[in-house]
Coordinates of N, CA, C and O in Angstrom, one line a residue:
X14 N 129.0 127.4 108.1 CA 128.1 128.4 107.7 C 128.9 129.8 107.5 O 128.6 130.5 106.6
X15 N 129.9 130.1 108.6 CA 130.6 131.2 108.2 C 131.4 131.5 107.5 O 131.8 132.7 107.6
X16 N 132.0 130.6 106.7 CA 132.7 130.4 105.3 C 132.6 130.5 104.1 O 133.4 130.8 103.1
X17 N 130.8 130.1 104.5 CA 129.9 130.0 103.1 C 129.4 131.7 102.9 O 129.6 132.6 102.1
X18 N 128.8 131.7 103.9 CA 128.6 133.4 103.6 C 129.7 134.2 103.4 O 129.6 135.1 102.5
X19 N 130.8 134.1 104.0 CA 131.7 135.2 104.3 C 132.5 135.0 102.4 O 133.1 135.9 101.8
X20 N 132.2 133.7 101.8 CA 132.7 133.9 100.5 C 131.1 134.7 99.3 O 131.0 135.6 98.4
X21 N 130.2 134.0 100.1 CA 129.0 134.7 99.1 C 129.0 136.3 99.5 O 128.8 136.8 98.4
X22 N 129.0 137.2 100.5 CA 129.4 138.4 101.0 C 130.4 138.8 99.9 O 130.1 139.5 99.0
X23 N 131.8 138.2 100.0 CA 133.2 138.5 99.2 C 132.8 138.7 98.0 O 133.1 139.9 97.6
X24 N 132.0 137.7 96.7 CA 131.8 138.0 95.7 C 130.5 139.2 95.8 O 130.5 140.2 95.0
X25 N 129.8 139.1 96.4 CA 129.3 140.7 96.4 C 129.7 141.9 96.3 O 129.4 142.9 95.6
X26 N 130.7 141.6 97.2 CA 131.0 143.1 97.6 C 132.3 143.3 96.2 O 132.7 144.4 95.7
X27 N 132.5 142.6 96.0 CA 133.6 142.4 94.7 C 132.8 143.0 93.5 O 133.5 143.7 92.8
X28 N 131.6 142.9 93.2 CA 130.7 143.3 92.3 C 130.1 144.2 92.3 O 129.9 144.8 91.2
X29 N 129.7 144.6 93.8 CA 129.0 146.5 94.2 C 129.9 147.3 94.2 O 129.7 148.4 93.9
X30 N 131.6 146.7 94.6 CA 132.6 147.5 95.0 C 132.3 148.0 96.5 O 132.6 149.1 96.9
X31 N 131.7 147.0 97.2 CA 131.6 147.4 98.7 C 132.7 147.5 99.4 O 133.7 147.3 98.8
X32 N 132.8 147.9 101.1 CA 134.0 147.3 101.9 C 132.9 146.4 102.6 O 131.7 146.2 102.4
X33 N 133.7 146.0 103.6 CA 133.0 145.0 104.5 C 134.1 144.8 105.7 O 135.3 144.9 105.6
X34 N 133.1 144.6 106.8 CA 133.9 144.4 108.0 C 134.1 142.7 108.1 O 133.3 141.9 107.6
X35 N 135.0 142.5 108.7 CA 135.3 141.0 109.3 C 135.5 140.8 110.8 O 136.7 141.2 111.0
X36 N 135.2 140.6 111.7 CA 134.9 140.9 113.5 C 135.3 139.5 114.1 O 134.6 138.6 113.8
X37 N 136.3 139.3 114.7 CA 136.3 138.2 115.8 C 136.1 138.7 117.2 O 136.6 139.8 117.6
X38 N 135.3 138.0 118.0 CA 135.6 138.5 119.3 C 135.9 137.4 120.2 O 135.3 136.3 119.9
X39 N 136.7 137.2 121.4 CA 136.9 136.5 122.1 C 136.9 136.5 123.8 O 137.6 137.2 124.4
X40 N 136.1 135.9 124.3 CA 136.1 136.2 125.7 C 136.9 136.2 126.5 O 136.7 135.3 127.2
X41 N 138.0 137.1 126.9 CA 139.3 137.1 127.8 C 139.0 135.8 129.2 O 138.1 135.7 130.0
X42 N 140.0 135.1 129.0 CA 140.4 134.5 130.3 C 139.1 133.2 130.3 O 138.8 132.6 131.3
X43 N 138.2 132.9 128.8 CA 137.6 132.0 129.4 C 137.6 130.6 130.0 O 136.8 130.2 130.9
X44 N 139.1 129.8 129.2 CA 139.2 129.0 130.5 C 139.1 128.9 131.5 O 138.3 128.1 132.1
X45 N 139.8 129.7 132.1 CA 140.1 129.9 133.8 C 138.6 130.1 134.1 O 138.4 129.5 135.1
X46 N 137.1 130.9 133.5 CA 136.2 131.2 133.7 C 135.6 129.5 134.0 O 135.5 129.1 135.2
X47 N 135.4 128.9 133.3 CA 134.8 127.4 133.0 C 135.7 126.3 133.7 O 135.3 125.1 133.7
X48 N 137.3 126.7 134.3 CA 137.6 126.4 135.3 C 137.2 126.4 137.2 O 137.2 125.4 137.9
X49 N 137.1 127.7 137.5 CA 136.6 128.2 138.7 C 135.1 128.2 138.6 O 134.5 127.6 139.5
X50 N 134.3 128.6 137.6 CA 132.7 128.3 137.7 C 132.4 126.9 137.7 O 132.0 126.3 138.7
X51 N 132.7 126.1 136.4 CA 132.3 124.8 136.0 C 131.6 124.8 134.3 O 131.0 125.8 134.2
X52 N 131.5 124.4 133.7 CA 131.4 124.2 132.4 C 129.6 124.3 132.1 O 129.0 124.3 131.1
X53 N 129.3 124.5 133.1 CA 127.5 124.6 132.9 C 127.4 126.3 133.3 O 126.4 127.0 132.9
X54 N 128.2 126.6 134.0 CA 128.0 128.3 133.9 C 128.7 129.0 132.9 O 128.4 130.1 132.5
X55 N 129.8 128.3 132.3 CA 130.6 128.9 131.3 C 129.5 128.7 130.0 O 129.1 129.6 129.2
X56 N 129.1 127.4 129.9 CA 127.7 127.7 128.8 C 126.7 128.0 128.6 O 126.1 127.9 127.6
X57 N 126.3 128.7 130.0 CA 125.5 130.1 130.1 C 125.9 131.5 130.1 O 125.3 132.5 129.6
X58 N 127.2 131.4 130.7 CA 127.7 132.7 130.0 C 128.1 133.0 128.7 O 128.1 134.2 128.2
X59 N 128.4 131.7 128.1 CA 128.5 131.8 126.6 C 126.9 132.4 125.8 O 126.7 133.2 124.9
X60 N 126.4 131.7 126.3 CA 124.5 131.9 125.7 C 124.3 133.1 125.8 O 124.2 133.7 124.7
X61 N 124.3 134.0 127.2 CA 124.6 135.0 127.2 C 125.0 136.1 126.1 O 124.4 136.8 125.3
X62 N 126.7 136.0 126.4 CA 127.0 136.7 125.6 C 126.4 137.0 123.9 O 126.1 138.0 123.2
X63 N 126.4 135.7 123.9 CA 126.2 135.3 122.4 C 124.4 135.7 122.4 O 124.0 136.0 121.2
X64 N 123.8 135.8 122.9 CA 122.4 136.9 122.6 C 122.6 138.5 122.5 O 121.9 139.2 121.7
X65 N 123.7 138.9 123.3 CA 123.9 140.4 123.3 C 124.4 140.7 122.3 O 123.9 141.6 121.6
X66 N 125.5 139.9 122.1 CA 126.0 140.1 120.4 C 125.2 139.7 119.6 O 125.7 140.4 118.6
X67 N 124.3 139.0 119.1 CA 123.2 138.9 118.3 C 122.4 140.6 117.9 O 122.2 141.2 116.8
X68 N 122.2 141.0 118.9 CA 121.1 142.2 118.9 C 121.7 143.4 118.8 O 121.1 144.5 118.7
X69 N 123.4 143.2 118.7 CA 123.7 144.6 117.8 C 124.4 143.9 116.4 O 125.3 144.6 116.0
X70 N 124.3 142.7 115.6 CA 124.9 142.0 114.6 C 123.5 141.8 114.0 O 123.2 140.7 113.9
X71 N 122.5 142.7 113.6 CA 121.5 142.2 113.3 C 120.9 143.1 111.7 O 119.7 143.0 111.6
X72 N 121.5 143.8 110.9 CA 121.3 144.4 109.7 C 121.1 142.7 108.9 O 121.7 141.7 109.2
X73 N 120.3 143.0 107.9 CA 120.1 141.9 107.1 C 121.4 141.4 106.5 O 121.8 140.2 106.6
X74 N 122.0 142.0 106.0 CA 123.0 141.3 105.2 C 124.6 140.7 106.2 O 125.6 140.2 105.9
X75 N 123.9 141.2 107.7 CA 125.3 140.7 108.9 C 124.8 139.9 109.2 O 123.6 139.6 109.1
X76 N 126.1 138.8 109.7 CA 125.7 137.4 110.7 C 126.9 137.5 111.6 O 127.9 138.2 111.6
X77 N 126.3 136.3 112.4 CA 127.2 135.9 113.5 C 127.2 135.0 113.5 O 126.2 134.4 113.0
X78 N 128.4 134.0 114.3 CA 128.3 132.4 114.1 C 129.4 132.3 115.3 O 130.3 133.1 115.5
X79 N 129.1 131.2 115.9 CA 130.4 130.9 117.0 C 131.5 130.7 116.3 O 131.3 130.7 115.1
X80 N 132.6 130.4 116.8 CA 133.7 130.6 115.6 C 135.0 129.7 116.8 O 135.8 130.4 117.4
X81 N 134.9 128.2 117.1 CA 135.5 127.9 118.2 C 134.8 128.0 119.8 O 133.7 128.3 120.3
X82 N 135.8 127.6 120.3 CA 135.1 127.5 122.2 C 134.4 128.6 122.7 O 133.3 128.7 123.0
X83 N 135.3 129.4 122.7 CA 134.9 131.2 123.2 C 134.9 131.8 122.3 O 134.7 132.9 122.7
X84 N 135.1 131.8 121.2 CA 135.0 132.8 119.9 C 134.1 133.2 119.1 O 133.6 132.2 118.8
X85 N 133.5 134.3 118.4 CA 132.5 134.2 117.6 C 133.2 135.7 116.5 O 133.7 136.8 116.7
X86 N 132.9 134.9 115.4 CA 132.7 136.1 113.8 C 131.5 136.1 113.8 O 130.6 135.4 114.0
X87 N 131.8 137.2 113.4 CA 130.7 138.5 112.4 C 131.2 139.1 111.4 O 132.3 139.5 111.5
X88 N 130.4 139.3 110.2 CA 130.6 140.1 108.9 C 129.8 140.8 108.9 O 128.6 140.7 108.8
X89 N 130.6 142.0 109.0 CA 129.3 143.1 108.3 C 129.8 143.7 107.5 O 130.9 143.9 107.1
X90 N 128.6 144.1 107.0 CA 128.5 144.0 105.1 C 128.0 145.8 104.8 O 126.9 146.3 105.0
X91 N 128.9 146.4 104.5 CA 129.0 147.4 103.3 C 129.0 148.6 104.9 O 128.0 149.2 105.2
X92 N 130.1 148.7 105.5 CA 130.7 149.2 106.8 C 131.6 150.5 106.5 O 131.2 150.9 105.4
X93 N 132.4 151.1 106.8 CA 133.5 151.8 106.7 C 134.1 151.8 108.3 O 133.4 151.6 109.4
X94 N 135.3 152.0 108.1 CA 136.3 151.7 109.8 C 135.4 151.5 110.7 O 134.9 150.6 111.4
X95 N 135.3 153.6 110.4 CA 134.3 154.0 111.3 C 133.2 153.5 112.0 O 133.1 153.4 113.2
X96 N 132.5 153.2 111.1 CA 131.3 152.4 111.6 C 131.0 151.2 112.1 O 130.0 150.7 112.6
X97 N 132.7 150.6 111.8 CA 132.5 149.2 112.0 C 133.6 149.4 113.7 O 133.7 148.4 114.2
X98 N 133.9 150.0 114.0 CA 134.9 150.1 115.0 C 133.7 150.6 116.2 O 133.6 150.0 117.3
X99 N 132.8 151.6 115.8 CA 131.6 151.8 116.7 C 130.7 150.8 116.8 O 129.9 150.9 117.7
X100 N 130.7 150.1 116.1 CA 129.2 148.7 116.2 C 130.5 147.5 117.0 O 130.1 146.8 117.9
X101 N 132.1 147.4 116.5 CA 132.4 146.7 117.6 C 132.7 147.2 119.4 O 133.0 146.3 120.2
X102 N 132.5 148.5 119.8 CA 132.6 149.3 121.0 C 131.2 149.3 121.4 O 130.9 149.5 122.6
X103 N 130.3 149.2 120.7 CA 128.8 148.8 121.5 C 128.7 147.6 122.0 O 128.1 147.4 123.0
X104 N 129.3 146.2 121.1 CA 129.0 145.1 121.6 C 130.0 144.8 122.6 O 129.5 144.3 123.5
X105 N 131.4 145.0 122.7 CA 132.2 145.5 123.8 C 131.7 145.9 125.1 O 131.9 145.5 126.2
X106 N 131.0 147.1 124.5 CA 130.3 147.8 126.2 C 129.1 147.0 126.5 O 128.8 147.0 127.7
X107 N 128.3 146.3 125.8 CA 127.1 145.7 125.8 C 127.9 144.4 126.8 O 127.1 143.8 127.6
X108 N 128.5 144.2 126.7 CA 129.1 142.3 127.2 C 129.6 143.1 128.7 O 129.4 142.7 129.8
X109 N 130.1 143.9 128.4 CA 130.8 144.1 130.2 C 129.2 144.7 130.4 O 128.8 143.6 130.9
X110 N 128.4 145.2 130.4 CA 127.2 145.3 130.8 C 126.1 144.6 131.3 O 125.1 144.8 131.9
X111 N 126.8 143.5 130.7 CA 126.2 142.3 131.3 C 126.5 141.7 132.7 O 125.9 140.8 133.4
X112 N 127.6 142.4 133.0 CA 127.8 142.3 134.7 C 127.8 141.1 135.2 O 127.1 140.8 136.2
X113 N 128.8 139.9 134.5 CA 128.6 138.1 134.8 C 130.1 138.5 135.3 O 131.0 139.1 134.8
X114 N 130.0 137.8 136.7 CA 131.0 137.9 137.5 C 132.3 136.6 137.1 O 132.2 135.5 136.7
X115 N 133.3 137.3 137.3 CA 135.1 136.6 136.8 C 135.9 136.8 137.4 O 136.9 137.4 137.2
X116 N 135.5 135.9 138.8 CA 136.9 136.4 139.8 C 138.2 135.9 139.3 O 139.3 136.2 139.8
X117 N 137.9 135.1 138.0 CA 139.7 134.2 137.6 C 140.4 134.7 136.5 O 141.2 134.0 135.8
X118 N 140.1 136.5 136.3 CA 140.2 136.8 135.2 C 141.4 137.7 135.6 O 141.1 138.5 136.5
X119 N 142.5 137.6 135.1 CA 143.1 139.1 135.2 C 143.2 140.2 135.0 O 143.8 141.1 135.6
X120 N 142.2 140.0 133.3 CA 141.6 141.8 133.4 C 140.7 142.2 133.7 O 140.3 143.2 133.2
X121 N 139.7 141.6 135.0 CA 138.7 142.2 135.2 C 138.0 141.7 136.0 O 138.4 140.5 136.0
X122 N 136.9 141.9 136.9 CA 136.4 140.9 137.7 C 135.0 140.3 137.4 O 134.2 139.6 138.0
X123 N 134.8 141.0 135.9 CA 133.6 140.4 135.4 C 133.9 140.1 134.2 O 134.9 140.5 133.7
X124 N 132.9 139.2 133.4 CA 133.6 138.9 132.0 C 133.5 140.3 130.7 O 132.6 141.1 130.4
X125 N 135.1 140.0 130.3 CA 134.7 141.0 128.8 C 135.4 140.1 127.9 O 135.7 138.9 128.2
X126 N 135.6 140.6 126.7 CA 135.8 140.4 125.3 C 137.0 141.4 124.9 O 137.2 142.5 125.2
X127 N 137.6 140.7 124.3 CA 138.3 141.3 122.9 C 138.1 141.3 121.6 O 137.8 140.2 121.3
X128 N 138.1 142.3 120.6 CA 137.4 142.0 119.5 C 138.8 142.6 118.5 O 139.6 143.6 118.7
X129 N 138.8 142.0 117.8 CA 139.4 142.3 116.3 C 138.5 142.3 115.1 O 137.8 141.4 114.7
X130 N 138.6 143.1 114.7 CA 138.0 143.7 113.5 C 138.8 144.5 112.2 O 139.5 145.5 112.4
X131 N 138.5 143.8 111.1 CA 139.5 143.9 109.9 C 138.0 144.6 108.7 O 137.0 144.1 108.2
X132 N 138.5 145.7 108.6 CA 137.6 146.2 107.4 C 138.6 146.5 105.9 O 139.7 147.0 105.8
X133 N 137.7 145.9 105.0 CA 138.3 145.0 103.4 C 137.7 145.4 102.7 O 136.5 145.4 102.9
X134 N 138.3 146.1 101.1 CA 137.7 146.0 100.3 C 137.7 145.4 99.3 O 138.3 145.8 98.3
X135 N 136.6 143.8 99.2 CA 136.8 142.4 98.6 C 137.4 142.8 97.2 O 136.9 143.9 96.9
X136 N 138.1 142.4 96.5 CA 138.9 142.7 95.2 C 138.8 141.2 94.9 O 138.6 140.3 95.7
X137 N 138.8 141.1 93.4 CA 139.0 139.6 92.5 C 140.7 138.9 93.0 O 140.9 137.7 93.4
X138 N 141.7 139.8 92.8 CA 142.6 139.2 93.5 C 143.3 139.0 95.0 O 144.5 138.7 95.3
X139 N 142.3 139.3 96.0 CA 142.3 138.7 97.3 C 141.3 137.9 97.6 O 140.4 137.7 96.7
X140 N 141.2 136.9 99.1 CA 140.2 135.7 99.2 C 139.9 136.4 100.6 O 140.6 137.1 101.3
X141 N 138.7 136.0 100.8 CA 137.9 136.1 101.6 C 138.9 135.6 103.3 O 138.6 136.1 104.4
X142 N 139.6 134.9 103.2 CA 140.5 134.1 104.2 C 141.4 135.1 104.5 O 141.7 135.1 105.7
X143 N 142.0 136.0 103.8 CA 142.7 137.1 103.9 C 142.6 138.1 104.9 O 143.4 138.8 105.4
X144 N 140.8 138.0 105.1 CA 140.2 139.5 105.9 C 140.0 138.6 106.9 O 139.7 139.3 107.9
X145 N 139.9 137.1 107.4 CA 140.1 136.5 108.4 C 141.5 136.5 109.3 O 141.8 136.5 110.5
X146 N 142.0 136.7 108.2 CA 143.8 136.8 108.9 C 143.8 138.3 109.5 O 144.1 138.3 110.7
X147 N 143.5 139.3 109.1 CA 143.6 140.0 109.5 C 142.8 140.5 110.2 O 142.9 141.7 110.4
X148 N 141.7 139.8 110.7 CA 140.9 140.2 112.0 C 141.8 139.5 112.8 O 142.4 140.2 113.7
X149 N 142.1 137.9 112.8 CA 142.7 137.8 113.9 C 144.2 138.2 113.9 O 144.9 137.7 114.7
X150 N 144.6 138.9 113.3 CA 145.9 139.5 113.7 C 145.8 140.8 114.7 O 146.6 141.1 115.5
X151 N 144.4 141.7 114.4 CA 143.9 142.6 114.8 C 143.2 142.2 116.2 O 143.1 143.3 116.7
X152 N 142.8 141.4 116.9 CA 142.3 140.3 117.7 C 143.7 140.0 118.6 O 143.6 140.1 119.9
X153 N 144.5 139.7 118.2 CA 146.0 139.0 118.7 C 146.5 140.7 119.6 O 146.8 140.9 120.7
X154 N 146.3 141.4 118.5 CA 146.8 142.9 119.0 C 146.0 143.4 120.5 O 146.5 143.9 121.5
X155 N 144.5 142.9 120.2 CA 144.0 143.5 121.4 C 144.2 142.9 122.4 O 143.9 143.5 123.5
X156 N 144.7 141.4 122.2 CA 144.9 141.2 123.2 C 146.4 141.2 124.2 O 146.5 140.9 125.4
X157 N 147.4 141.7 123.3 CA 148.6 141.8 123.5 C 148.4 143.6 124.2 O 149.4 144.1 124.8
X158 N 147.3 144.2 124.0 CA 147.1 145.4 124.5 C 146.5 145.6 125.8 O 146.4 146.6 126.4
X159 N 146.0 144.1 126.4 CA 145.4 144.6 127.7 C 144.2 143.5 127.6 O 144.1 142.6 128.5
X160 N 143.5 143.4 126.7 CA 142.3 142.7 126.3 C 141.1 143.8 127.0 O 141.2 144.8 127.7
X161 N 140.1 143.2 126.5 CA 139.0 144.2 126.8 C 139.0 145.1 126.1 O 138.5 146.0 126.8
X162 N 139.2 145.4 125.1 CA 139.2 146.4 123.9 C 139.3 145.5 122.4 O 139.5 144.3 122.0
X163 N 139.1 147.1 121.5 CA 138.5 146.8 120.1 C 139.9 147.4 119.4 O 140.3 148.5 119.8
X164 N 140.6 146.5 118.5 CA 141.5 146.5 118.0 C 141.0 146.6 116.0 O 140.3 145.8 115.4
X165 N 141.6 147.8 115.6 CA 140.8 147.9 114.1 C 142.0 147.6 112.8 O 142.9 148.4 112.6
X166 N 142.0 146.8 112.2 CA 143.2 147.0 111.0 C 142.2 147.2 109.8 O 141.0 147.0 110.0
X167 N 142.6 147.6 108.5 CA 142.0 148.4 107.9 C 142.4 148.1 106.4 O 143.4 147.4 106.1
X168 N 141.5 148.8 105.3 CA 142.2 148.4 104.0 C 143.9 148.8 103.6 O 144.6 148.2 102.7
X169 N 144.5 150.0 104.5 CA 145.5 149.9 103.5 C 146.7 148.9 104.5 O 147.8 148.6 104.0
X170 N 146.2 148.5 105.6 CA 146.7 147.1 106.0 C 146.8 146.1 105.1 O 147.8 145.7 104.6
X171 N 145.4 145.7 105.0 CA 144.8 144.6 103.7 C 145.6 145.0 102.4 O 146.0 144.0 101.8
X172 N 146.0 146.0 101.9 CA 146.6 145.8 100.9 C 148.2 145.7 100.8 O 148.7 145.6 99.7
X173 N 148.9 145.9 102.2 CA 150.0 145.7 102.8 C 150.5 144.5 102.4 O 151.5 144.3 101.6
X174 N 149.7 143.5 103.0 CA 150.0 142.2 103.3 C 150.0 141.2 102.0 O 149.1 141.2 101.1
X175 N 150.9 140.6 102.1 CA 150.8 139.7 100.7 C 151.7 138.5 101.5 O 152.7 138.6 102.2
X176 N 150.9 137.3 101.2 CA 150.8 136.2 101.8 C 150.0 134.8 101.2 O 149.0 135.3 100.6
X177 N 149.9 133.7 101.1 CA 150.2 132.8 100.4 C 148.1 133.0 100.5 O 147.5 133.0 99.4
X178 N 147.6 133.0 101.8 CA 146.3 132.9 102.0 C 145.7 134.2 101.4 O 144.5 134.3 101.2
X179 N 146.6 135.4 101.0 CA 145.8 136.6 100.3 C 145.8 136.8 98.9 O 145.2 137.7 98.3
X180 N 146.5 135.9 98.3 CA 147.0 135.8 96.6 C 146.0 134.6 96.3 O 145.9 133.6 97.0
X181 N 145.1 134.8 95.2 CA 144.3 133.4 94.7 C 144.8 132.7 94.1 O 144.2 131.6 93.9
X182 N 145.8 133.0 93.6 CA 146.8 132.0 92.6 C 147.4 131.1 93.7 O 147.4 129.9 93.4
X183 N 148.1 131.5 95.1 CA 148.7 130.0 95.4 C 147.9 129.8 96.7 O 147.1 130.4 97.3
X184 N 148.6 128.1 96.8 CA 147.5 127.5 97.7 C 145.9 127.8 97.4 O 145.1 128.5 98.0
X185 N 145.7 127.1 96.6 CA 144.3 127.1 96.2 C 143.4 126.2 97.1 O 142.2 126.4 97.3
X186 N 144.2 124.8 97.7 CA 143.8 124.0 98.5 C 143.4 124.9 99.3 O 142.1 125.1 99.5
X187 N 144.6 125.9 100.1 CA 144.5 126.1 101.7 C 143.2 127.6 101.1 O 143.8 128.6 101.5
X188 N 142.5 127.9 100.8 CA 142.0 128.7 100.6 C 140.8 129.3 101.1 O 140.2 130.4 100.9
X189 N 140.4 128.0 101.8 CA 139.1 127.9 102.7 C 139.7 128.1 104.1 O 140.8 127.6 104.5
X190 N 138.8 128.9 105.2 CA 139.3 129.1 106.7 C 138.1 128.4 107.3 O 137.1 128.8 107.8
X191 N 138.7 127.2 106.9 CA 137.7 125.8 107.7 C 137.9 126.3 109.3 O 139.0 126.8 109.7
X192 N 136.9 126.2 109.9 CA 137.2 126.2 111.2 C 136.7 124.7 111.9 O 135.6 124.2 111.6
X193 N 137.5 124.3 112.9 CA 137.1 122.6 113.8 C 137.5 123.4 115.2 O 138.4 124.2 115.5
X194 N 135.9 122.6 116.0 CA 136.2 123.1 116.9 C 137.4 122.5 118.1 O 137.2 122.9 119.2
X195 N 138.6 121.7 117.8 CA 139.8 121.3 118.1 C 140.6 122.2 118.1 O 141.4 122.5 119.1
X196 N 140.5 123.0 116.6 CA 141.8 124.0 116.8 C 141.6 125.1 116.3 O 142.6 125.7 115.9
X197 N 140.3 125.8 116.0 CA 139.6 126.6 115.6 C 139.9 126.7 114.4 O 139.7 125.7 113.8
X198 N 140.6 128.1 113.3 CA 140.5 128.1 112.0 C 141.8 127.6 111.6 O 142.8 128.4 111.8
X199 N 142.1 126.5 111.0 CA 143.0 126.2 110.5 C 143.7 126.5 109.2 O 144.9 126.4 109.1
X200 N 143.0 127.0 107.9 CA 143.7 127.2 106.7 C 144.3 128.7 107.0 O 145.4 128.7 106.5
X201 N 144.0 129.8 107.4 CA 144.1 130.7 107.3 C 145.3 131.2 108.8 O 145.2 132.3 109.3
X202 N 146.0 130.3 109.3 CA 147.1 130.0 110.6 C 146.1 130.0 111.9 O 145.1 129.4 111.8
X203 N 146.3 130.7 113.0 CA 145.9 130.6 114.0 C 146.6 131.4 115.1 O 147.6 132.0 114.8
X204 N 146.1 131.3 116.2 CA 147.2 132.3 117.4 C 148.1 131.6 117.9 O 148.8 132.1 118.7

């Protein structure tokens, strides 16, 4: 589902000349969480989470979708940095607000999140998989920063990078960022 939209979004915003955000977030340390609790509190903390983030991912044209074990994307649609770096620091402060205890965590003794967020402005010659890479590279950052924070990369990032998944001419196969939940998104690399 979040492939399908995130390419139907892409040709939109390609057409209005929108930007758009692309958002990963991931729950720091949740193994060890679903280790030390048990796999029936870790899928309530997941539920959790994943309502809180619902109720600030909620403009008509945004979604959310789990995205792997502990992971979830969001697109939001017609954003600038700015805006998109404050809607991911609410749902950040909204999850540690939730006050679900993590004694197995190293950053923290309750659960948070890391989020990466990649804001894009869809062009005919980039793919939609492109602004996936670069959330989670932005994602990779926050977590190499501490975790528990919002990590932002941005268009003139996006137009930095040139790479086999951001050119539409090659790898046309690999062009889709299938995600399985084995190894989460596979066309577009991985952490």
């Amino acid at each position: 589902m979040f492939d399908e939209r995130l390419e139907q979004l892409w040709q939109q915003a390609v057409a209005a000349g929108q930007v758009m955000a692309v958002v990963l977030i991931d729950i720091d340390h949740f193994k060890t969480y679903n280790d030390y609790y048990g796999h029936q509190a870790g899928d309530q903390a997941l539920r959790q989470v994943a309502q809180t983030v619902q109720k600030l991912v909620r403009r008509p044209e945004d979604i959310l979708t789990r995205y792997g074990g502990e992971e979830f994307a969001a697109i939001l649609y017609d954003v600038n940095g700015e805006q998109a770096r404050e809607i991911a620091e609410r749902i950040r402060s909204a999850v540690a607000e939730l006050n679900i205890e993590h004694r197995a965590s190293r950053t923290s003794s309750r659960v948070t999140i890391s989020i990466g967020v990649a804001v894009v402005a869809p062009s005919a010659d980039r793919t939609a998989c492109g602004a996936v890479q670069l959330a989670d590279q932005a994602l990779y950052e926050a977590k190499v920063q501490g975790r528990n924070r919002v990590e932002l990369m941005d268009c003139g990032q996006h137009e930095l990078m040139v790479t086999g998944v951001f050119a539409i001419g090659a790898q046309r196969a690999a062009n889709r960022c299938s995600v399985s939940p084995a190894n989460g998104w596979a066309a577009a690399g991985g952490r």
